[in-house]
XYZ file of C-alpha atoms in Angstrom:
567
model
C -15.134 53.564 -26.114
C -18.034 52.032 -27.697
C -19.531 48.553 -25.228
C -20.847 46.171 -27.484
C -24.514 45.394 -26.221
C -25.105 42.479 -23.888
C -28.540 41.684 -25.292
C -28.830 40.076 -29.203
C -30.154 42.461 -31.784
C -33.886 42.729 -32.481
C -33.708 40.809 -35.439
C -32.067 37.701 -33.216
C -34.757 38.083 -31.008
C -37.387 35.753 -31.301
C -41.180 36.303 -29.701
C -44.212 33.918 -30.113
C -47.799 36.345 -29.969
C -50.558 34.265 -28.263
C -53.543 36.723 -29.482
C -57.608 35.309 -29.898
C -57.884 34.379 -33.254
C -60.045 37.166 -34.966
C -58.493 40.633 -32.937
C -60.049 43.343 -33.405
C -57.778 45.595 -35.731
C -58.603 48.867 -33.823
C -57.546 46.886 -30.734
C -53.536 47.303 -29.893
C -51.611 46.164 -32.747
C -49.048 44.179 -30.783
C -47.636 42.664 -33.639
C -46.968 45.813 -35.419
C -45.025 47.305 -32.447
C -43.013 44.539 -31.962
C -42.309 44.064 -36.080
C -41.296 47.735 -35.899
C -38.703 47.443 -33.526
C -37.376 44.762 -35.716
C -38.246 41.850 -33.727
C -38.980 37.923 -35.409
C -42.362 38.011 -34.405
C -44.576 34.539 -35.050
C -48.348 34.624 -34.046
C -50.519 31.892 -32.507
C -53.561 31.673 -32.068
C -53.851 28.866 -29.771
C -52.034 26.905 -27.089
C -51.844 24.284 -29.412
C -49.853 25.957 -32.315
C -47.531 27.959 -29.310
C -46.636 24.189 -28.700
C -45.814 23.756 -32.487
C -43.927 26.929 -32.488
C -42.027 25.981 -29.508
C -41.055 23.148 -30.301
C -39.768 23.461 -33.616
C -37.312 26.255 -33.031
C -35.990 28.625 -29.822
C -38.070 31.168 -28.382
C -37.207 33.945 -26.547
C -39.750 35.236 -25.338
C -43.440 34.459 -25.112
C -46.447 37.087 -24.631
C -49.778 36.040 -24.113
C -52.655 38.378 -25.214
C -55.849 36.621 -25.311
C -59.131 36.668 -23.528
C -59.133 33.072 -22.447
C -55.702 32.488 -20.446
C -54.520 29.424 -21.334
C -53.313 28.556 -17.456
C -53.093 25.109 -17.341
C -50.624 24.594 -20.606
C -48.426 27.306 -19.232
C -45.961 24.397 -17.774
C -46.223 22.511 -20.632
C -45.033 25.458 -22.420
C -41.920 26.170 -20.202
C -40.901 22.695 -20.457
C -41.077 22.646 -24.306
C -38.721 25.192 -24.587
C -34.950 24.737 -25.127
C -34.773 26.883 -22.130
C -35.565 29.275 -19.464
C -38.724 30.723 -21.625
C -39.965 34.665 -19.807
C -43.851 34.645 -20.413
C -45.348 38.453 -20.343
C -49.432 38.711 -19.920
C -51.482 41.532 -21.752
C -54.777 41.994 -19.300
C -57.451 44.279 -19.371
C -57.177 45.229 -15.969
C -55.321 43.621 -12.768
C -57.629 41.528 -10.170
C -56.383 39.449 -7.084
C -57.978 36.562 -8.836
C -55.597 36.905 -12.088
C -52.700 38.401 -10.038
C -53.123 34.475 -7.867
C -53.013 32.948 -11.140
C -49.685 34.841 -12.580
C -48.328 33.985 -8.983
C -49.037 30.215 -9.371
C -47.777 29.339 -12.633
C -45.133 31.977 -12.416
C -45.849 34.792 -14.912
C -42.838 36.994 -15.395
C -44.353 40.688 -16.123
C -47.930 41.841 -16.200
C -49.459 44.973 -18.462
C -52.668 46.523 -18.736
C -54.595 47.519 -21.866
C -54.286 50.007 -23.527
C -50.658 48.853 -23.851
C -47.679 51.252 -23.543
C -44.970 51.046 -26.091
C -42.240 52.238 -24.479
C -43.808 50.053 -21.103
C -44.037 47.186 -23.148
C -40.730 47.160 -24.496
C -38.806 47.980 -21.014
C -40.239 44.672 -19.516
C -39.567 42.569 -23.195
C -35.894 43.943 -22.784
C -36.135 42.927 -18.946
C -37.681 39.799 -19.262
C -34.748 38.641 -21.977
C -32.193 39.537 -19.310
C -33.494 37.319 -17.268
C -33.759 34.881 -19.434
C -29.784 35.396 -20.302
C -28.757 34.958 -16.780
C -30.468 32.212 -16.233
C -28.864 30.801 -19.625
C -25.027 31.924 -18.359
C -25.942 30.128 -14.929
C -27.028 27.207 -16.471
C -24.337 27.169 -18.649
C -22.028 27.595 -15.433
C -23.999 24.738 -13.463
C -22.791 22.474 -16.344
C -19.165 23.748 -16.666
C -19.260 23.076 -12.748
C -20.900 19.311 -12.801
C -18.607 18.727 -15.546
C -15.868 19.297 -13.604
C -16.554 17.950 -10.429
C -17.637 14.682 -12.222
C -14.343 14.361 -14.316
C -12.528 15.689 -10.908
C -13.927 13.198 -8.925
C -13.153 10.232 -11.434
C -9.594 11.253 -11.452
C -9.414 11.183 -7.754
C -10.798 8.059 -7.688
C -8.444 7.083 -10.241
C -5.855 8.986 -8.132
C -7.106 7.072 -4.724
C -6.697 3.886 -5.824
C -3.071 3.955 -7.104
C -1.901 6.185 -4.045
C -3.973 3.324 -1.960
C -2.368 0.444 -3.979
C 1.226 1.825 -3.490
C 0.776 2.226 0.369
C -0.918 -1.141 0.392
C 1.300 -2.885 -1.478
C 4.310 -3.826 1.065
C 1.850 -3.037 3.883
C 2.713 -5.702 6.881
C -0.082 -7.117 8.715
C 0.683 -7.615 12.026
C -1.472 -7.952 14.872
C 1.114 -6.388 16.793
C 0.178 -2.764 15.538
C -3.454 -1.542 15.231
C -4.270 1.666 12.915
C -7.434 3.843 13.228
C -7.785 6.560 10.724
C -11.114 9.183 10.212
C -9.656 11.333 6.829
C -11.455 14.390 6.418
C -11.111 14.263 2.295
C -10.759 11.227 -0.195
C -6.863 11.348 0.046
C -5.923 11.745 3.403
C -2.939 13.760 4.339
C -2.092 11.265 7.213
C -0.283 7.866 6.613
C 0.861 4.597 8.421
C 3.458 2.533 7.038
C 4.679 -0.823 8.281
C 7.266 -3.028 7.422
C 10.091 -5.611 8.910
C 13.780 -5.841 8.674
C 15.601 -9.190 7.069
C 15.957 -9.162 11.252
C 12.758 -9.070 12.314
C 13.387 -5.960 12.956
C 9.291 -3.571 13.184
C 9.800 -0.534 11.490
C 6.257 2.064 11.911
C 5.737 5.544 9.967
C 2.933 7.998 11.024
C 3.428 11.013 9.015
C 0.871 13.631 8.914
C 1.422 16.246 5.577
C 0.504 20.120 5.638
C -3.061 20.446 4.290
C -5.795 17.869 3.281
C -6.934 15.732 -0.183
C -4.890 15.399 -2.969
C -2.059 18.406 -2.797
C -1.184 17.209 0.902
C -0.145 13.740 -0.782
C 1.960 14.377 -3.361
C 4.758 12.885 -1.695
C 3.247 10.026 -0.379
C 4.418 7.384 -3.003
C 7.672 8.069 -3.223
C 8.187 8.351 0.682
C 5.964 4.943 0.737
C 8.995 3.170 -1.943
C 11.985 4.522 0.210
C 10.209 3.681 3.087
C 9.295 0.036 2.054
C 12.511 -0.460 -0.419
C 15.079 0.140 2.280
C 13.670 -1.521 5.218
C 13.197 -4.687 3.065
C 17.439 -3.804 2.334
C 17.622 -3.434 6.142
C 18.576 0.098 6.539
C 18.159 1.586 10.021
C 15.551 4.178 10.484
C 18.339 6.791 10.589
C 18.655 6.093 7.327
C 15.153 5.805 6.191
C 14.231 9.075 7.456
C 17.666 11.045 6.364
C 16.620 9.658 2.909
C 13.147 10.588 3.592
C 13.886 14.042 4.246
C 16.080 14.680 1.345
C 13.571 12.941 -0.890
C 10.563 15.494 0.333
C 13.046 18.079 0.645
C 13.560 17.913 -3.441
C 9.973 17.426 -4.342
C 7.505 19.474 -1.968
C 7.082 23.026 -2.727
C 8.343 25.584 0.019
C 5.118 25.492 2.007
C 4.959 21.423 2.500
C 6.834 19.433 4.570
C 6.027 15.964 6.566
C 5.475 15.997 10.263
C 6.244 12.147 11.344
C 7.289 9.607 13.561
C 9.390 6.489 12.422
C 9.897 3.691 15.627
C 11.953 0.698 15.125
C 11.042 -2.243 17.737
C 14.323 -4.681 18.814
C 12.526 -7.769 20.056
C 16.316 -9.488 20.165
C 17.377 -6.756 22.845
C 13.900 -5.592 23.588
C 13.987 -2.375 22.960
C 12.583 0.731 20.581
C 13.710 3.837 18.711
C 11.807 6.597 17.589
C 12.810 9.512 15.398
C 10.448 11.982 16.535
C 10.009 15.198 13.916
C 7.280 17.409 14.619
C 4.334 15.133 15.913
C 2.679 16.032 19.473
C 3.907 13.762 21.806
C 3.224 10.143 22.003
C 2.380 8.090 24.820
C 4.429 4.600 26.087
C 1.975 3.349 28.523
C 3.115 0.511 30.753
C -0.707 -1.520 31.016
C 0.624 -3.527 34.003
C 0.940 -0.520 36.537
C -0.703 2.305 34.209
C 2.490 4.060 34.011
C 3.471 6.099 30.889
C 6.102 8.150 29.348
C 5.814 10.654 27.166
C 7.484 10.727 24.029
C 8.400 14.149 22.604
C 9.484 15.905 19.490
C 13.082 16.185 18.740
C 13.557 16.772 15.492
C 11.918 19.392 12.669
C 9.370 18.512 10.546
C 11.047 16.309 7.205
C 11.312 18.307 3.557
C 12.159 21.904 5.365
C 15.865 21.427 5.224
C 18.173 19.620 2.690
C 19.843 17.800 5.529
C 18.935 16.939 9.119
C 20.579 16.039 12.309
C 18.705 13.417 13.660
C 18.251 13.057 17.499
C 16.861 9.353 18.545
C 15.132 8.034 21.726
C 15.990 5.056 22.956
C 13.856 2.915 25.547
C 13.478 -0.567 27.180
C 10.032 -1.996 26.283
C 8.481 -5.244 27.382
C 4.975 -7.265 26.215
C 2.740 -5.225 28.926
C 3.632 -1.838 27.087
C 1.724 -0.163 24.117
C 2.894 2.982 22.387
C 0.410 5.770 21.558
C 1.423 7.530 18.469
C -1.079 10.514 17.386
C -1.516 13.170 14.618
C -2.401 16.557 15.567
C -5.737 16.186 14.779
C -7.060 14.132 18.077
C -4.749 16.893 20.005
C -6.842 19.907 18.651
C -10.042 18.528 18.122
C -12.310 21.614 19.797
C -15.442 21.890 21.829
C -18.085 24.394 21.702
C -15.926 26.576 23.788
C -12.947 26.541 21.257
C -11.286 24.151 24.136
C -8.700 21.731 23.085
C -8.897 18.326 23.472
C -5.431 17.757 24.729
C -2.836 15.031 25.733
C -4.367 14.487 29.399
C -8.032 13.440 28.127
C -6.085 11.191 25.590
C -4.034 9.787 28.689
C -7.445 9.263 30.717
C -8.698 7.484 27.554
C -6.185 4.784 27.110
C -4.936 4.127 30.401
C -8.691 2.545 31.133
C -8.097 -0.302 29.640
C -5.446 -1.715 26.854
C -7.865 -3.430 24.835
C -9.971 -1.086 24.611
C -7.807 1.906 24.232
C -9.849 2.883 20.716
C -13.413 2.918 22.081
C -12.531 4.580 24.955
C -10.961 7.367 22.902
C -13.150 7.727 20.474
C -16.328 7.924 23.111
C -14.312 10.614 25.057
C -13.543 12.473 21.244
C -16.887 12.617 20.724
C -17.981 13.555 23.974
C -15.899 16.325 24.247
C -16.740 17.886 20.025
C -20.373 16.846 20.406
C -20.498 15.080 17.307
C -18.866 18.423 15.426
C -17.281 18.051 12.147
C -13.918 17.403 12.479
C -11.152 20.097 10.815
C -7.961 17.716 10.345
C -7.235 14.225 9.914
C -7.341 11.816 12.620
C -4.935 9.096 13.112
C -4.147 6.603 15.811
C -1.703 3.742 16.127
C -0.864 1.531 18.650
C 2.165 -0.420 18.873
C 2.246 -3.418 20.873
C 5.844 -4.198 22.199
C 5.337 -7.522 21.535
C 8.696 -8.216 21.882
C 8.738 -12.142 23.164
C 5.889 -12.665 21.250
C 7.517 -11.131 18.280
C 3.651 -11.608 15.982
C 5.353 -10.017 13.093
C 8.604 -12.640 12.796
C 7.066 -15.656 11.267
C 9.013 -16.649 8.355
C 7.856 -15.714 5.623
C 7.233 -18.975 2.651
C 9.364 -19.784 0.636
C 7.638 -19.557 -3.446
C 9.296 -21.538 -5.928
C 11.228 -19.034 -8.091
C 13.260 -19.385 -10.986
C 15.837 -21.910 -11.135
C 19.383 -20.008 -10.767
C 22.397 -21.245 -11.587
C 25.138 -21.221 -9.284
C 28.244 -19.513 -9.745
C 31.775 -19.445 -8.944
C 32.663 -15.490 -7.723
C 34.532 -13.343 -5.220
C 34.534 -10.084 -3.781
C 36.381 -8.079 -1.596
C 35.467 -4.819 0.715
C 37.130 -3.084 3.292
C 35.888 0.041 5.568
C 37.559 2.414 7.391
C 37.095 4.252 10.618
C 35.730 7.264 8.817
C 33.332 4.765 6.785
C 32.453 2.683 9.785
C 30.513 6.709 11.594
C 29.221 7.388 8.268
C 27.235 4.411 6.888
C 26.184 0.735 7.730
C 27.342 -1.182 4.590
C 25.315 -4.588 5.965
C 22.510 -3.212 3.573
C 24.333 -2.692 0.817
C 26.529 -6.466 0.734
C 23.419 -8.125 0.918
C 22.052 -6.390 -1.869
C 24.882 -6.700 -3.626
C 25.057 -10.535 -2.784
C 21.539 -10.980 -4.109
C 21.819 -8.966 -7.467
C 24.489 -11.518 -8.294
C 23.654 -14.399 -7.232
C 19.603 -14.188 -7.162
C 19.242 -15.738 -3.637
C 16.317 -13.782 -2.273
C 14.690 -16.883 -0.914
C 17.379 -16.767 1.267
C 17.652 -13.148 1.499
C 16.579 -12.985 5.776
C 19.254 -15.953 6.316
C 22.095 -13.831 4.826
C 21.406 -10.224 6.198
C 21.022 -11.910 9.885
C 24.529 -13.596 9.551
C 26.428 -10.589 7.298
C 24.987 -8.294 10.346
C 25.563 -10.343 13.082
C 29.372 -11.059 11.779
C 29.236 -7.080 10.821
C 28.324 -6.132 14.414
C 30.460 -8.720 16.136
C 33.612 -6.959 14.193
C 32.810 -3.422 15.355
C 31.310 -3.439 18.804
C 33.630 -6.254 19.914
C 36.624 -5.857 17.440
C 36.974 -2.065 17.003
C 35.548 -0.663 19.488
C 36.278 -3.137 21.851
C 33.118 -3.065 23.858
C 32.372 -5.769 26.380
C 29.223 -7.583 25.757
C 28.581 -8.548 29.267
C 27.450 -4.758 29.360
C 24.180 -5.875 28.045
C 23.148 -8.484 30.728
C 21.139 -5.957 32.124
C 18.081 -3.353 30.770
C 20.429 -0.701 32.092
C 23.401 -1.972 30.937
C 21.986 -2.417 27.293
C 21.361 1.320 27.003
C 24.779 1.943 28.199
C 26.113 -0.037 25.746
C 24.817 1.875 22.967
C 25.967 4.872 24.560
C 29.861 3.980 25.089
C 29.399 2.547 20.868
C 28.205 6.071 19.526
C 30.778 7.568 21.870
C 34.156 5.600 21.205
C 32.616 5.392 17.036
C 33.163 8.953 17.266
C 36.728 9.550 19.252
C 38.109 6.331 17.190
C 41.112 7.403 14.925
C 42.212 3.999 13.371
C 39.786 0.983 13.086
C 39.244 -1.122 10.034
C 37.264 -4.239 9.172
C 37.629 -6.568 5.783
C 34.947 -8.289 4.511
C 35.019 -11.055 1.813
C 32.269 -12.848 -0.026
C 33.548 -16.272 -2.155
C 30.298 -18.259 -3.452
C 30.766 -21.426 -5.794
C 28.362 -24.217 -7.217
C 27.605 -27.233 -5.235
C 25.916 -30.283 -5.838
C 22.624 -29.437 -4.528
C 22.933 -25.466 -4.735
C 25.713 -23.256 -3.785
C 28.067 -22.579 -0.896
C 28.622 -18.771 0.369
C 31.838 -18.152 2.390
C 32.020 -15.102 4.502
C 35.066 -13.963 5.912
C 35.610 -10.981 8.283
C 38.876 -9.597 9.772
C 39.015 -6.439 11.735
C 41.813 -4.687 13.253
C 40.849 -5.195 17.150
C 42.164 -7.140 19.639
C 39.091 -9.687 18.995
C 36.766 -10.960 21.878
C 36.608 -13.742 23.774
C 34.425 -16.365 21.568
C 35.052 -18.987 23.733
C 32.794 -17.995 26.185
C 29.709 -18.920 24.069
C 28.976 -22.019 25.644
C 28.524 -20.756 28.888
C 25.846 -17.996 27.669
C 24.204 -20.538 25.944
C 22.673 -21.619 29.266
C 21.927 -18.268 30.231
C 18.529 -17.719 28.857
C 17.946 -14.279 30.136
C 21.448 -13.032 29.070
C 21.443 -9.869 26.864
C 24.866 -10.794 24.794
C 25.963 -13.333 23.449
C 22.606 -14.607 21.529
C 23.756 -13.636 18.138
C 26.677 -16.176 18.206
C 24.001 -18.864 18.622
C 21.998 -17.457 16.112
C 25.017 -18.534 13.710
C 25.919 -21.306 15.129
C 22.004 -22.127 13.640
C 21.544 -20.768 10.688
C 25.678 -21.475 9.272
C 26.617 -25.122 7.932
C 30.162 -24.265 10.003
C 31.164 -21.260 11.951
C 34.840 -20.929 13.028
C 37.125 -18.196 14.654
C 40.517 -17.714 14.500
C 43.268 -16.183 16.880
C 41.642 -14.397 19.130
C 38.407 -13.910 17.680
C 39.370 -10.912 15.085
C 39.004 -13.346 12.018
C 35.989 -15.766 11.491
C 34.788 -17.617 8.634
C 30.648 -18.358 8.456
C 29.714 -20.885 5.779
C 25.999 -20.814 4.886
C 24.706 -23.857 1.923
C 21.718 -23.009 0.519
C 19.962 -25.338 -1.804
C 18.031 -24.978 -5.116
């Protein structure tokens, strides 16, 4: 099988002669050996006209054969050219003083006189090689800039809506503090931060499989479930079982989400992580430098289609930070290969608590040397602000829309084998606002739907005795005997009913919940009222507040809150 050449034919090939005006005909006929061969062959007879020549169309080749070497214009000549232009010299014999001056201005092939054909035309056919690699290279440098410029505008373009999405329902709080050192323009780590209608501090650290734009894929639509449902006021049970089914749908095979999602309770003053795949975190107690560490219960999210989810629960109080951490400060190496590990993180932060970030970096860089780093690095620190409760301030009020009020009514009822499966709180207030249009008063109605919600099944129910939680201890057991009886329960119902109509000023909303347990003693809501430190009986105060009228009935298995809001 016939290759077809690599080099153009002869007669493509064009070659500028430099020869001294005036050459002596019995001298070698360069021109005639090179017309032979059948290549385009223009003669010159000074620097000046190889400029003209040059400039006016390409050359492929140039070969100089005069006396007087014109040295000086042979840059001028290269840069004239349309490109990479091979320059062969015809001497009469080789010196060290010309062999210098080929060296400096970078003469391609030498030849002596009397000039070889078959010489001549090996280094012509060499010297065009040359000059079509350097052409394909060039050509390949270009391809390459072109693509790394429009790559880099798209992931700028990329970076700013992943950013903006991330950003955009991103809570400030002083309460949590986020340090992140991304090894690529999109980072494959990610902190998210939100509140509850409750107050309630929801935090995501995720870290994704690989780095830059493939390891974030994801990231938007886990940043809208993330954000949508804790504005809704979904647990983070929820949140992350959506999570994972969301990731689980969308990321190839080989991706998945390590992560940690922590809810903080400033009411009862206490936290929940879901911990799936993350190295462990750190609870450090700053008043007596105590710590716990907080390990990985769960697989990483988008492996499986469905996941059970195992939670911690702890107490917290103001003096305690947690520590969470991406794998990245974990395996940062040393010299030696040697890991940088939980107990030099542990020495780092347990210095001091405000300045846990210096004193982590310093030792980081200490131990790497200043090495480049081979993963993302992320750090956040969680203040359990929980009397403080930075986060909580009400949010203001914008003037929206003028909606009118209307007259409606609906009705929903949940049985025991609803009641394990789902928290409907969520859903009735959503429901509550797409018909009526009453975000403004959005945190109002979740806290008084939830607290009436909660009231019904831990008291009603299940029958659980709040005086349980009037101790740290006591709280935990609480929520220990609730997922316990929730599960053994056979019968258990509760009715919930919405009636809203117009007012003068605004509207009225009615709620009304019934459940099928023997109630719980309301009456004793006075008396915990003086009880500042008591664990229970808070939420019925919290009512009492925020309702025009709150009223039981029997023996505290019916109740009827009436909340007035105004235009």
């Amino acid at each position: 099988m016939n290759h077809p050449s690599p080099f153009p034919l002869p007669a493509q090939t064009s070659i500028v002669l430099l020869e001294d005006a005036g050459a002596n005909p019995s001298a070698d006929s360069l021109q005639g050996v090179l017309r032979a061969q059948d290549f385009r062959c223009a003669v010159a007879s000074s620097a000046e006209e190889v400029m003209e020549l040059l400039t006016n169309a390409p050359v492929d080749l140039l070969i100089i054969a005069c006396r007087d070497w014109p040295w000086r214009q042979v840059a001028d000549m290269r840069d004239a050219a349309d490109s990479y232009l091979p320059i062969i010299l015809i001497a009469d014999d080789l010196t060290d003083t010309l062999l210098d001056h080929c060296a400096a201005v970078e003469i391609d092939a030498v030849i002596c006189r009397p000039v070889n054909q078959h010489l001549l035309l090996l280094k012509i056919r060499s010297s065009l090689k040359l000059r079509m690699l350097y052409q394909h290279e060039h050509a390949q440098k270009t391809l390459l800039l072109d693509y790394w410029q429009t790559s880099d505008l798209e992931h700028e373009v990329a970076a700013k809506l992943f950013n903006d999405v991330l950003k955009a329902d991103f809570l400030e709080t002083e309460a949590v503090e986020v340090v992140m050192s991304p090894m690529a323009l999109f980072n494959g780590d990610l902190v998210l931060i939100a509140k509850t209608p409750e107050n309630h501090l929801h935090v995501l650290l995720g870290d994704f499989t690989g780095h830059g734009l493939s390891a974030s894929i994801a990231a938007t639509p886990l940043a809208d479930i993330f954000y949508g449902m804790t504005r809704k006021g979904f647990d983070i049970n929820e949140i992350v079982t959506e999570i994972n089914a969301k990731l689980y749908r969308v990321l190839p095979a080989n991706r998945f989400l390590a992560a940690t999602v922590v809810a903080l309770y400033p009411e009862s003053s206490s936290m929940k992580s879901i911990t799936c795949g993350l190295p462990e975190h750190f609870l450090v107690n700053h008043a007596d430098n105590s710590f716990l560490a907080i390990r990985s219960l769960n697989i990483p999210l988008g492996i499986q289609p469905s996941i059970d989810i195992e939670e911690q629960l702890h107490r917290v109080s103001e003096s305690q930070c947690l520590y969470l951490l991406t794998d990245g400060i974990f395996e940062a190496e040393n010299a030696e290969g040697e890991l940088f590990g939980g107990e030099r993180i542990l020495n780092a932060i347990r210095q001091s608590k405000s300045d846990a970030i210096k004193n982590l970096q310093a030792s980081l860089e200490a131990h790497t040397g200043g090495a480049i780093q081979k993963d993302d690095n992320t750090l956040v620190i969680l203040s359990c602000a929980v009397d403080s409760v930075p986060w909580g301030r009400r949010e203001i009020r914008l003037p929206r829309q003028r909606v009118a009020a209307t007259t409606w009514k609906q009705v929903l009822e949940f049985d025991i084998d609803s009641l394990r499966l789902i928290n409907p709180v969520p859903v009735m207030v959503n429901t509550v606002m797409e018909i009526q249009g009453l975000q403004n008063y959005r945190q109002d109605i979740f806290m008084i739907v939830s607290e009436l919600f909660a009231n019904a099944l831990d008291h009603g129910v299940l029958g659980l005795d709040s005086a349980l939680k009037s101790s740290p201890e006591g709280f935990m057991r609480f929520y220990a005997m609730k997922d316990e009886r929730l599960q053994q329960l056979q019968r258990g119902k509760i009715r919930l009913s919405f009636i809203h109509h117009a007012t003068e000023y605004g509207g009225r909303l009615i709620v009304k919940v019934v459940d099928s347990g023997n109630g719980f003693d309301w009456r004793r809501r006075i008396g915990l009222r003086k009880s500042d430190e008591a664990y229970c009986g808070r939420g019925i105060i919290m009512l009492e507040t925020l309702c025009s009228s709150l009223s039981y009935h029997g023996c505290g298995n019916r109740v009827t809150a009436v909340f007035d809001w105004r235009h």
